[in-house]
Structure formats: structure tokens, C-alpha cells
mmCIF file of C-alpha atoms in Angstrom:
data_model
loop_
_atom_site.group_PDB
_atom_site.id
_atom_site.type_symbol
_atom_site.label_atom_id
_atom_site.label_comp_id
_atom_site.label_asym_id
_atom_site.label_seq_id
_atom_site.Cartn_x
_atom_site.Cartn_y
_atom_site.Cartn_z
ATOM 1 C CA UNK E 672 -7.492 -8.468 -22.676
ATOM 2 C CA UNK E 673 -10.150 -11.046 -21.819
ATOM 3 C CA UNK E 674 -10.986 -12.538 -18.949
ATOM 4 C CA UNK E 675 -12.618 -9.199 -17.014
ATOM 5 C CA UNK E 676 -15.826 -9.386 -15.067
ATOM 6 C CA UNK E 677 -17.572 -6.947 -13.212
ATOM 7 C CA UNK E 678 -16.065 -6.463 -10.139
ATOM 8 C CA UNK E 679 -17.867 -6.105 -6.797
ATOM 9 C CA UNK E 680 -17.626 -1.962 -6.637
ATOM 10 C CA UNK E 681 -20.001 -2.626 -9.835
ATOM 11 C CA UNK E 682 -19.722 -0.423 -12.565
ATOM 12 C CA UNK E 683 -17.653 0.777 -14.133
ATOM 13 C CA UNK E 684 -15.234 -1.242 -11.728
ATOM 14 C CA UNK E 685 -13.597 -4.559 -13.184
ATOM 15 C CA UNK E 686 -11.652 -7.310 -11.709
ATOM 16 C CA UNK E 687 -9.391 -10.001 -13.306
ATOM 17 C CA UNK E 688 -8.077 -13.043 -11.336
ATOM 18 C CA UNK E 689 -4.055 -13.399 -11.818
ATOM 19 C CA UNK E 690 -3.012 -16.858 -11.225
ATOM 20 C CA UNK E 691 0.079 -17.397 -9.621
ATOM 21 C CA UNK E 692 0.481 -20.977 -9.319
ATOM 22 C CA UNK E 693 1.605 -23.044 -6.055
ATOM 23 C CA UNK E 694 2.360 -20.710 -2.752
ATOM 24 C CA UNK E 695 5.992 -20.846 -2.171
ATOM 25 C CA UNK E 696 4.663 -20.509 1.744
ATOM 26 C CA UNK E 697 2.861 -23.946 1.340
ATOM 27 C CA UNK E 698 -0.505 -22.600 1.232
ATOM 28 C CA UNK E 699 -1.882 -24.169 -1.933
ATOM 29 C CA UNK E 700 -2.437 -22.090 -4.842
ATOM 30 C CA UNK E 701 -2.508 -18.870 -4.816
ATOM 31 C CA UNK E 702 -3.709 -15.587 -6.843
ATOM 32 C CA UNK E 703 -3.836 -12.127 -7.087
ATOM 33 C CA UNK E 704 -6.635 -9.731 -8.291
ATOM 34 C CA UNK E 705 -6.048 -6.734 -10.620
ATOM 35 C CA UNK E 706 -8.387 -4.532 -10.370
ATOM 36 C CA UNK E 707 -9.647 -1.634 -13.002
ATOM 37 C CA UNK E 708 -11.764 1.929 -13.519
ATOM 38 C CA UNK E 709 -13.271 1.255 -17.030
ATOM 39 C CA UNK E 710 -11.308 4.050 -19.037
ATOM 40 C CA UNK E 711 -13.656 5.974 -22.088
ATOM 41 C CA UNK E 712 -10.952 7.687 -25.066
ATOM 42 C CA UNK E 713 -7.064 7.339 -24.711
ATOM 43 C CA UNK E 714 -5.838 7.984 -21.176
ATOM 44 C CA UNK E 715 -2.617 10.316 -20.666
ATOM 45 C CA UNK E 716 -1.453 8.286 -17.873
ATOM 46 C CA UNK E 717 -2.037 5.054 -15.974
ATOM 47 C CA UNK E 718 -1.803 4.120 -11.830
ATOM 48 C CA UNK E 719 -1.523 1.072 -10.733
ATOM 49 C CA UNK E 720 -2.578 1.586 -6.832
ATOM 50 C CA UNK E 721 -0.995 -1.733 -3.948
ATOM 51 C CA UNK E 722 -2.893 -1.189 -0.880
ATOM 52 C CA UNK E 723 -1.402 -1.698 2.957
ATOM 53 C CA UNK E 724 -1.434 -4.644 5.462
ATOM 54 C CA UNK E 725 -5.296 -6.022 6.864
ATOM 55 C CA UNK E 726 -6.060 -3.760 3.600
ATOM 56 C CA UNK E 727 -7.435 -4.115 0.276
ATOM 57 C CA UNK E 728 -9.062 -1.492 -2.783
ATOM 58 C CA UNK E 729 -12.058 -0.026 -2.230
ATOM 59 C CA UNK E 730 -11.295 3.595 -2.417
ATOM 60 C CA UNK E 731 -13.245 4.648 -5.198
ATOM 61 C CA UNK E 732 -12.692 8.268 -4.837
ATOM 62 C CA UNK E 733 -9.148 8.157 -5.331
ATOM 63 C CA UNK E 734 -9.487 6.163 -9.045
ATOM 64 C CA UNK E 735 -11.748 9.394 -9.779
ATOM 65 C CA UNK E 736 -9.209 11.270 -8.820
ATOM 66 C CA UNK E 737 -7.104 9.791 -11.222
ATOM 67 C CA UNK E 738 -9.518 9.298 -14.084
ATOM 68 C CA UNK E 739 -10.609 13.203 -13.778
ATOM 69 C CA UNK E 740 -7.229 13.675 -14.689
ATOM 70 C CA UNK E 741 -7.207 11.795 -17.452
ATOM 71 C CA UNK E 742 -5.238 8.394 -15.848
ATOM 72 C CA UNK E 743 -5.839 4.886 -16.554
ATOM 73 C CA UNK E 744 -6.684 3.919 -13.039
ATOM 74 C CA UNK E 745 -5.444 0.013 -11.956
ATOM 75 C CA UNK E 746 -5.510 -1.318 -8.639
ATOM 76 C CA UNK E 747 -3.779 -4.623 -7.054
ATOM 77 C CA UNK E 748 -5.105 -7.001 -4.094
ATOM 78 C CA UNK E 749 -1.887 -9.013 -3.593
ATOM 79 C CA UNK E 750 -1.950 -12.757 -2.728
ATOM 80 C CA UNK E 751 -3.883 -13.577 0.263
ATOM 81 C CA UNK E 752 -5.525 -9.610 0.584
ATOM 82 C CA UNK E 753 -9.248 -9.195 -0.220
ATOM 83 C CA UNK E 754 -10.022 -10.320 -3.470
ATOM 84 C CA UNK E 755 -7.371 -12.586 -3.464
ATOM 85 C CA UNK E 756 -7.495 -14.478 -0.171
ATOM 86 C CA UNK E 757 -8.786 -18.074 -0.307
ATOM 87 C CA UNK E 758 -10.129 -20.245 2.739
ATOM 88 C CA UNK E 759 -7.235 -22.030 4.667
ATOM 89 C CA UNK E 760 -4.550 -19.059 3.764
ATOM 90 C CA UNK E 761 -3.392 -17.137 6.369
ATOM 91 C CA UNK E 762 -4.361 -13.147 5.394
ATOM 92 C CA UNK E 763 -1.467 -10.996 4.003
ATOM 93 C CA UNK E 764 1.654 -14.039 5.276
ATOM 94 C CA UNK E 765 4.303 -13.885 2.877
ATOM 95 C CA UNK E 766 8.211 -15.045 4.072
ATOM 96 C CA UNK E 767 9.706 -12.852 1.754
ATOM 97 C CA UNK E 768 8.212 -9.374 0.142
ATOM 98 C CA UNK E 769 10.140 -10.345 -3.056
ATOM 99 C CA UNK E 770 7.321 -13.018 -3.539
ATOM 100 C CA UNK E 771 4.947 -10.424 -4.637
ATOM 101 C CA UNK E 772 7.775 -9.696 -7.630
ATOM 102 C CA UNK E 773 5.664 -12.391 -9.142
ATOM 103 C CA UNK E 774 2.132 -10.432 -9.583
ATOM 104 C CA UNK E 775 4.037 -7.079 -9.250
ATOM 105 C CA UNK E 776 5.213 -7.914 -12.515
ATOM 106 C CA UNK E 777 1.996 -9.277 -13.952
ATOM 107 C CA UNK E 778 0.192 -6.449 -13.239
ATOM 108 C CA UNK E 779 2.544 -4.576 -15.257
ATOM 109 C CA UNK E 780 2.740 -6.485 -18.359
ATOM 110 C CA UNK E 781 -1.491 -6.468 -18.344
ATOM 111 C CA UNK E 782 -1.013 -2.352 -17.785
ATOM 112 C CA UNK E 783 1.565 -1.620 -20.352
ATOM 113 C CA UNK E 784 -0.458 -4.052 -22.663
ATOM 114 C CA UNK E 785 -3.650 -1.880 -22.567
ATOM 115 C CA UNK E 786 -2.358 1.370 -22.799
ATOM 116 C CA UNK E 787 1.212 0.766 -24.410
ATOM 117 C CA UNK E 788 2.444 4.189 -24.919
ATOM 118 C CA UNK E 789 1.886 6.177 -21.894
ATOM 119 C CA UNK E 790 3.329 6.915 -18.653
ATOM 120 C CA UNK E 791 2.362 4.502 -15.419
ATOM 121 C CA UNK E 792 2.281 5.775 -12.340
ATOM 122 C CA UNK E 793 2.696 3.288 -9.097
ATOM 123 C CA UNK E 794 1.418 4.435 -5.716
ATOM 124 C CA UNK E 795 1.131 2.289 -2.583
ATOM 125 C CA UNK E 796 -0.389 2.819 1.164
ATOM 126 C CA UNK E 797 1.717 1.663 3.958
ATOM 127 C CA UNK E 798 2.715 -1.754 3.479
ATOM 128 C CA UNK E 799 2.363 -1.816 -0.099
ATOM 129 C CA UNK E 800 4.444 1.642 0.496
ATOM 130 C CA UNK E 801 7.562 -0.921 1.284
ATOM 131 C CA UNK E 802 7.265 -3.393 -1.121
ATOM 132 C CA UNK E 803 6.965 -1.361 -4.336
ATOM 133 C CA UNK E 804 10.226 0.900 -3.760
ATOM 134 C CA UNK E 805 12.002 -2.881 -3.244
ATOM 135 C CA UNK E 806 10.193 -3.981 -6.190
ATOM 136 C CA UNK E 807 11.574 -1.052 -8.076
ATOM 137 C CA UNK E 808 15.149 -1.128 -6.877
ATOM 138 C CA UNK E 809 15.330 -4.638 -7.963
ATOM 139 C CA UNK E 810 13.865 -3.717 -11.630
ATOM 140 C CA UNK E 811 16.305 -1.308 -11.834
ATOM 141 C CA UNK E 812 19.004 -3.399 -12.148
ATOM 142 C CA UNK E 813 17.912 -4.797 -14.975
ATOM 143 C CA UNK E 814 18.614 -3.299 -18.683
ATOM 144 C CA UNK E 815 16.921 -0.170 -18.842
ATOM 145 C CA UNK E 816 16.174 0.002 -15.433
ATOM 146 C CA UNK E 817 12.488 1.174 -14.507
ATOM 147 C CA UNK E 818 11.907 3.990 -16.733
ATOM 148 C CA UNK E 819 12.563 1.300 -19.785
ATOM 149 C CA UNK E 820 9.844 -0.429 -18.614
ATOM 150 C CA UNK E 821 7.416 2.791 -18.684
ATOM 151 C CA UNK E 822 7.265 3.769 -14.883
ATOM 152 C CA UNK E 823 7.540 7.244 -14.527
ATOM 153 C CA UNK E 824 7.221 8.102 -10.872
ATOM 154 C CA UNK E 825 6.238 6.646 -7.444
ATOM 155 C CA UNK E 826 3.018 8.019 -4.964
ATOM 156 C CA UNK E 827 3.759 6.803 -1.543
ATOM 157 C CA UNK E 828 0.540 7.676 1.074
ATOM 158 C CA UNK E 829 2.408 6.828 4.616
ATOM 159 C CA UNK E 830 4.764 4.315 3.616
ATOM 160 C CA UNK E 831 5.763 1.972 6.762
ATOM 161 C CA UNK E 832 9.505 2.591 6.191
ATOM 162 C CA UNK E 833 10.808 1.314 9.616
ATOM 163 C CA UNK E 834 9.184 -0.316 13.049
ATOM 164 C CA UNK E 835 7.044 1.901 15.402
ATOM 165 C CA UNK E 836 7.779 1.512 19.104
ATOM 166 C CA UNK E 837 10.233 1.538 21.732
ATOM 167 C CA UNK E 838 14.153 1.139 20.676
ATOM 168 C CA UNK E 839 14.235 -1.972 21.583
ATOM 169 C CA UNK E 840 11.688 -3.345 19.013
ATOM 170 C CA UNK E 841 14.361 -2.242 16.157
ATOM 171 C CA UNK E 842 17.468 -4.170 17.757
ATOM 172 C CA UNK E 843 17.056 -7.189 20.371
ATOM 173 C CA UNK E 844 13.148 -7.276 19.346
ATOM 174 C CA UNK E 845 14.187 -7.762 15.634
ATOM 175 C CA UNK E 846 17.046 -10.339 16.677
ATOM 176 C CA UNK E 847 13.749 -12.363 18.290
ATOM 177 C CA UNK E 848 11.516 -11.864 15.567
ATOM 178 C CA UNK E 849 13.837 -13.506 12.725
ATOM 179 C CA UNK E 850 14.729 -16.097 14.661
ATOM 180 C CA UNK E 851 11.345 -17.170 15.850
ATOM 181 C CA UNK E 852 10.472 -16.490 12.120
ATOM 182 C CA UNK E 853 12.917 -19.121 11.013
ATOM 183 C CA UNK E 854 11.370 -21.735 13.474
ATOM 184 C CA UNK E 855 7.448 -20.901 13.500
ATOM 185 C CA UNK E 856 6.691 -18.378 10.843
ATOM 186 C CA UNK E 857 2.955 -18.665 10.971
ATOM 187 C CA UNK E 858 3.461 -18.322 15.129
ATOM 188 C CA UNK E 859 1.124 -14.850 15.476
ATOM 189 C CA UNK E 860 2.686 -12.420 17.318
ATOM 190 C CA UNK E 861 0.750 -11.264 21.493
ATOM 191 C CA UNK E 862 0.392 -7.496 20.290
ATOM 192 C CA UNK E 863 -1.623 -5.063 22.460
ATOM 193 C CA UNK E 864 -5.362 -4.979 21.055
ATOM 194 C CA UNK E 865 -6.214 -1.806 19.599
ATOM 195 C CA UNK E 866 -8.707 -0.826 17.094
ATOM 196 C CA UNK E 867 -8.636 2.728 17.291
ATOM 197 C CA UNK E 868 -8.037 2.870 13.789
ATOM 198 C CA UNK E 869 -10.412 1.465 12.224
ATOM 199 C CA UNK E 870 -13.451 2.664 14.681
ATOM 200 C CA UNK E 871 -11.963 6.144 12.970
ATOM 201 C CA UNK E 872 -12.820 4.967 9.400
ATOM 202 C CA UNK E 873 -15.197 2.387 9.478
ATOM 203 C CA UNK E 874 -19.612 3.492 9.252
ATOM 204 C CA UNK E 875 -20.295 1.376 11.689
ATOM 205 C CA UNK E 876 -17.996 3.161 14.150
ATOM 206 C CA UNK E 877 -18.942 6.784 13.559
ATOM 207 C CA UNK E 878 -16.540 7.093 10.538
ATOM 208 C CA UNK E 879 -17.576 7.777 6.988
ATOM 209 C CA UNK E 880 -16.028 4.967 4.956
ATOM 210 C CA UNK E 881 -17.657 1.469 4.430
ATOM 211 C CA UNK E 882 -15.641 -1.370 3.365
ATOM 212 C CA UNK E 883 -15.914 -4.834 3.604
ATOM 213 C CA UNK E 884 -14.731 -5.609 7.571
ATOM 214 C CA UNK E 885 -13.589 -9.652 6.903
ATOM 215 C CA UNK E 886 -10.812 -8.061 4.351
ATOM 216 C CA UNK E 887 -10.118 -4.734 6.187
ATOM 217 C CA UNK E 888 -10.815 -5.918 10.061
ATOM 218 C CA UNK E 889 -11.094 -3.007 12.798
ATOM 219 C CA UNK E 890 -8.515 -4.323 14.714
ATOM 220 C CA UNK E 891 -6.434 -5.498 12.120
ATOM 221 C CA UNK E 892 -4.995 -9.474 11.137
ATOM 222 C CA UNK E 893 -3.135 -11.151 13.461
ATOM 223 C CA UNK E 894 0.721 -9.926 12.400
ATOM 224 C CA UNK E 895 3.006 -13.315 12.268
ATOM 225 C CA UNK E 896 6.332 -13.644 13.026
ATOM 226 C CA UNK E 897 7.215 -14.990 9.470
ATOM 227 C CA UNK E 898 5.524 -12.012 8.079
ATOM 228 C CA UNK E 899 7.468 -9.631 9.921
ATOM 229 C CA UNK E 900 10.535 -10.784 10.011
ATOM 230 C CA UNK E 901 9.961 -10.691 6.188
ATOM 231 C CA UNK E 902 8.899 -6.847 6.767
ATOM 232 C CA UNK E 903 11.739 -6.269 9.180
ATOM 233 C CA UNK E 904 14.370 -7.519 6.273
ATOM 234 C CA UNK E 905 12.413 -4.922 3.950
ATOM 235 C CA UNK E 906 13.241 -2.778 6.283
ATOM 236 C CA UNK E 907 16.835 -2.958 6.467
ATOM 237 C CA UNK E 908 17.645 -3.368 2.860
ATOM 238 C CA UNK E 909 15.510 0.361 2.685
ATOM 239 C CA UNK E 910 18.084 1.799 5.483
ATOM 240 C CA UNK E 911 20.809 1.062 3.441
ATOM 241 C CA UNK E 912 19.584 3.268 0.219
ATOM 242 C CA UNK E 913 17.708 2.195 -2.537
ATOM 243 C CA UNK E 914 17.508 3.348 -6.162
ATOM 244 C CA UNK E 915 14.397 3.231 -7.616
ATOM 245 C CA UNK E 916 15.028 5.033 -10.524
ATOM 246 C CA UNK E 917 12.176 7.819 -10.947
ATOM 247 C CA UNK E 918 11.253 10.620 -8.854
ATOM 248 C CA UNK E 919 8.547 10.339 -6.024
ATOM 249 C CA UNK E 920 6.013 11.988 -3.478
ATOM 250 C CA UNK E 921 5.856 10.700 -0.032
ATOM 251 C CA UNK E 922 3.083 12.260 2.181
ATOM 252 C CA UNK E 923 1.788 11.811 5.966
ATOM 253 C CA UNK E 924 0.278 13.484 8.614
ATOM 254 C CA UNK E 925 1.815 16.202 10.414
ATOM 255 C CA UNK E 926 1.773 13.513 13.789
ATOM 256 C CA UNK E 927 1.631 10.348 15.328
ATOM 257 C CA UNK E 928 -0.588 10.111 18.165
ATOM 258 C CA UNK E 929 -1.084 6.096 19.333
ATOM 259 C CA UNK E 930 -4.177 4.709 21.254
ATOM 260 C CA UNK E 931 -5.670 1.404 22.145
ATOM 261 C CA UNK E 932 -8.918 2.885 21.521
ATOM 262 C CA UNK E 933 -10.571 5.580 19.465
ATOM 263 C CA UNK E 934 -9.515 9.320 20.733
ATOM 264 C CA UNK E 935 -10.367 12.576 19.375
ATOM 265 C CA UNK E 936 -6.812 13.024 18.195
ATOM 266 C CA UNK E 937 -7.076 9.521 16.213
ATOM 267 C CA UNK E 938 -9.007 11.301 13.401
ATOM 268 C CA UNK E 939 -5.999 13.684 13.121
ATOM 269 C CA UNK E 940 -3.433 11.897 13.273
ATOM 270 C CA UNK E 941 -1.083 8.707 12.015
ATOM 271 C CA UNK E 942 -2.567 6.186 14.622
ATOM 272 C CA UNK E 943 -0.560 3.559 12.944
ATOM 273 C CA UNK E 944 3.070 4.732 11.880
ATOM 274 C CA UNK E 945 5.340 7.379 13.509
ATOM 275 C CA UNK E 946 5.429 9.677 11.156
ATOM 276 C CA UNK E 947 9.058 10.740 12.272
ATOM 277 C CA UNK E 948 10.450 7.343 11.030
ATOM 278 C CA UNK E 949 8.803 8.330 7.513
ATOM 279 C CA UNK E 950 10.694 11.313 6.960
ATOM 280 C CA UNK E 951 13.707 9.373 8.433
ATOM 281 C CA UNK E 952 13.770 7.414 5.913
ATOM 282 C CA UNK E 953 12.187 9.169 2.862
ATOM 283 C CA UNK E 954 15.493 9.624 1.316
ATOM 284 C CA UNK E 955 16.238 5.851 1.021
ATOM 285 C CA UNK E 956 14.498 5.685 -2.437
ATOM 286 C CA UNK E 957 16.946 7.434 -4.185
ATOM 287 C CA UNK E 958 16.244 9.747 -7.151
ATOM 288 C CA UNK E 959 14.229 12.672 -6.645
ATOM 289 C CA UNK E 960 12.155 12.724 -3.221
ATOM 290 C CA UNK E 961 9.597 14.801 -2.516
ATOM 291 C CA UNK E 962 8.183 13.794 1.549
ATOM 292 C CA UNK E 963 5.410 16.821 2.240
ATOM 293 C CA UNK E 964 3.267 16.814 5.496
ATOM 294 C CA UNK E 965 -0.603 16.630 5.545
ATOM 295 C CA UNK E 966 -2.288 18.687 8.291
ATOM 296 C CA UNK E 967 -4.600 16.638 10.203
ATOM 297 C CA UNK E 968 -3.593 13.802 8.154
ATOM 298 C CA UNK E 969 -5.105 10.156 9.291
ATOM 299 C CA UNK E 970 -2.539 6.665 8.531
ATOM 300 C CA UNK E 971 -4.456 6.779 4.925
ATOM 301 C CA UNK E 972 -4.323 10.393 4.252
ATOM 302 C CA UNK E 973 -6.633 10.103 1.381
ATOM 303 C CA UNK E 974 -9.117 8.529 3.990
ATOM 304 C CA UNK E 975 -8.972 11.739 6.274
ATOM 305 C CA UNK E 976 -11.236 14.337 7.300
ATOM 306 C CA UNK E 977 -12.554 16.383 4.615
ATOM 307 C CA UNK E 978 -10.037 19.180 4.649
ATOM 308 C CA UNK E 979 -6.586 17.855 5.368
ATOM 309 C CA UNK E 980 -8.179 14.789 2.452
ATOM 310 C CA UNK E 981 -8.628 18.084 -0.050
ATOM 311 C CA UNK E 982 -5.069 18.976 0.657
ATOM 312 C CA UNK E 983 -3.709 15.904 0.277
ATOM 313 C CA UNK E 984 -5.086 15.121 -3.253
ATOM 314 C CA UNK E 985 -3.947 18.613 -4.022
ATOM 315 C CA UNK E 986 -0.388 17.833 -3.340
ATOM 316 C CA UNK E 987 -0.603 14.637 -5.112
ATOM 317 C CA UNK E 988 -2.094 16.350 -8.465
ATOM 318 C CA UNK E 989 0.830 19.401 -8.229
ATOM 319 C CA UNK E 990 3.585 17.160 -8.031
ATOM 320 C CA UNK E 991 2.173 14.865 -11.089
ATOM 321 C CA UNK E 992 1.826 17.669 -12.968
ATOM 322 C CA UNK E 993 5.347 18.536 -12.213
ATOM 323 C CA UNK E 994 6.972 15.275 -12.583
ATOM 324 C CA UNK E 995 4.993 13.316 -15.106
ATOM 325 C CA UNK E 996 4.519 14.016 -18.505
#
């Protein structure tokens, strides 16, 4: 296909813009931005990688992971993430997670166009570790279902299957949420500060990963009440069991441990997600689950510390040799 350039990881890293017309949000027009790993001879395999929430691709490491096993490797910035966000949008809103159906499906068709005959692979971060199983349940309704369409299986690195916090967050918190949502959707939400996370990743904080801050911010995006009421409707339609159709791998860290600001215990642990809620909820997707534990695991377990990062792409390369052909 035509229409690649080079993309700003540089070589042998391409990007190519995916136009997808008017925002239903009333944002103007919008895009996303498929992303590639140049592939030399005739892959076995193909990923296509959706990143989380204040997120975007820039782990490089994990495409060599794939490509030194012989995998296609594809990556998507969504509308409004990274590559894809324009001046005047507001980073990462959508009202509805179906919306990204829309590039979801694009990204597919450009996938199964290059490499026609082989196996794809999706795997998603957080966020992204939402919207792809509802993506999935949805194409699995359709003749065929998912493994018609060539998907074989599903990585999920700490998917954000239900609301962190107090109780009360999940019931008369939600209840406020959607209806404020309805009113004022781009209304941002008075959250605690905390950038604990990302002073655990970032170079600039001590960590050892260097990304681009305005797309990935240490403190995160302002979350909106549109947004997550969207999230929060993800959420439910999860709780009530999906089908996606193949089998997948869910890992996390071994523990949550939350802080406003960085803490020894942030570089080992899910500073993000409680990690109980994952397992909770793991076996929602339907077909064959596999939810395994990372030691020392951070929120992106394949940004952790050295060892517990070694044992999670270990996991991740024993179950796809299991599971995918």
C-alpha cells in the first residue's frame, strides 16, 4: 500500500495517516495513525498493538520482540492520541468507545491486505485493553465471527477492566458521572494530582524510557466526564460477559500500590489499576483466558524493571507459541 512515510522512530519505523472523516464529537476532522516495523521475507504472524489512555506507540522494544519472532509488527494511535491528535481536539475524548470501530476496522483491512494469509495477533495496554475485547465481541456477531476475519488471539498488558477506588466510585459516583456526561461531556473531571507514574518511566525523572511528554504527559490528560462515562458503559457491558471469539493472555503485576507521588514501591507495582479488579474480571472475554501475574510488574509491564520486563515477554512468547499457529 502507498501512502507510507518514515515515521518519527525513523527507520525502519513507518507511519500512514487514516482519515476518518468528520468527528462524531464535533471536533472537526479527525484521523488515526497506523503505525509499522518494516518487515524483510514473509512474516508468520502479524500484531497490531492499541496503546492506553494519555498514551501513544513508542515502545520499540516490544515490535522487536515481535519481529524476532518472526511477526508482522503494526501499531495504532487512535483519534486524538499522539500521532493522531490535531490542535483544538481535546486528547483521547471520545462519547462512545464504539467510535474507534471506525479505524479499528481500518487498521485491519490495511493488515490483512499486506500479509493476507497469516495469523494477526491484537494486543492492547490498559485503555486500549477495554476497547479491543468490545471491538471483538461486536465482530463476532457478524458471519464468521473474528476468526473469519483472521484474528487469532488477544494480548492484554493490564487491561483497565473496571474503576479503581472506593465503592462508591462504581455505584452513586457512576450514576454522577453519566449524567454530568449527558449535560457537559467535555466538563474535566477535579481528580487528585498525581504523577507518580510517569516520574517512574519517564528519563527525565530517573526512569529509563524517553517518550515524547506532550502525547504521554507525567501526570496524565485531564479525564472528562464524557470520556468516562463512555469508559464506565465499557465497563458494564464487560461485567456482563463478552465473547470475543479467540483465546487470550491477560498479564499484570502481582500488586497495586497507589501514590500521589513517586515511591519506591511505584517501580514495582500497578500505580494505576488495582490489579484485583483485573483478575475480577479476566473471565468476561469469553473463550479461552489465560490472566498470569508479573512479579514486580509496573501498570505497563513491558515498561518494568529489567527482570519482572524479562518475565513478562517470556510469558507472552509461551503462550503464542501455544495458542497461535
Amino acid at each position: 500500500m502507498t501512502g507510507w512515510t518514515e515515521d518519527i522512530l525513523q527507520d525502519p519505523y513507518e507511519q500512514l495517516t487514516l482519515d476518518l472523516g468528520t468527528d462524531p464529537d464535533g471536533e472537526g476532522a479527525i484521523r488515526a495513525t497506523l503505525g509499522r516495523r518494516r518487515f524483510e521475507g514473509e512474516p508468520r504472524a502479524a500484531v497490531i498493538y492499541v496503546h492506553g489512555f494519555s498514551d501513544y506507540f513508542f515502545q520499540t522494544e516490544l515490535a522487536e520482540f515481535y519481529a524476532d519472532r518472526g511477526y508482522a509488527f503494526y501499531s495504532l494511535d487512535l483519534r486524538k492520541c499522539g500521532r493522531s491528535l490535531d490542535q483544538g481536539q481535546t486528547p483521547h475524548f471520545v462519547s462512545d468507545l464504539a467510535f474507534y470501530d471506525a479505524e479499528l476496522d481500518e487498521a485491519l483491512r490495511i493488515v490483512r491486505s499486506e500479509v493476507p494469509d497469516v495469523p494477526i495477533v491484537l494486543s492492547a495496554h490498559s485503555t486500549g485493553g477495554l476497547v479491543l475485547p468490545l471491538w471483538l465481541d461486536r465482530m463476532n456477531l457478524l458471519p464468521g465471527g473474528t476468526r473469519a476475519r483472521g484474528i487469532a488471539g488477544l494480548v492484554l498488558n493490564s487491561p483497565w477492566f473496571d474503576l479503581q477506588g472506593p465503592a462508591w466510585m462504581r455505584t452513586v459516583g457512576t450514576t454522577v458521572v453519566r449524567g454530568v456526561a449527558k449535560a457537559r461531556p467535555l466538563d474535566r473531571m477535579k481528580l487528585p494530582f498525581t504523577d507518580s507514574y510517569g516520574a517512574s518511566l519517564h528519563s527525565s525523572r530517573g526512569g529509563q524510557w524517553d517518550y515524547d511528554i506532550a502525547w504521554k504527559p507525567l501526570e496524565g490528560f485531564p479525564v472528562t466526564y464524557g470520556w468516562m462515562g463512555a469508559v464506565r458503559r465499557g465497563h458494564a457491558q464487560l461485567h456482563r460477559g463478552l465473547d470475543i471469539g479467540v483465546p487470550s493472555l491477560v498479564l499484570r503485576s502481582h500488586r497495586t500500590w497507589f501514590s500521589r507521588s513517586h515511591h519506591a514501591k511505584t517501580d514495582t507495582s500497578d500505580a494505576v489499576l488495582d490489579v484485583r479488579q483485573i483478575v475480577r474480571w479476566s473471565g468476561c472475554l469469553g473463550d479461552a483466558v489465560t490472566c498470569l501475574p508479573v512479579h514486580g510488574a509496573r501498570h505497563d509491564v513491558y515498561l518494568s524493571n529489567d527482570e519482572p520486563r524479562a518475565e513478562a515477554y517470556r510469558l507472552t512468547a509461551e503462550w503464542l507459541d501455544r495458542w497461535i499457529p
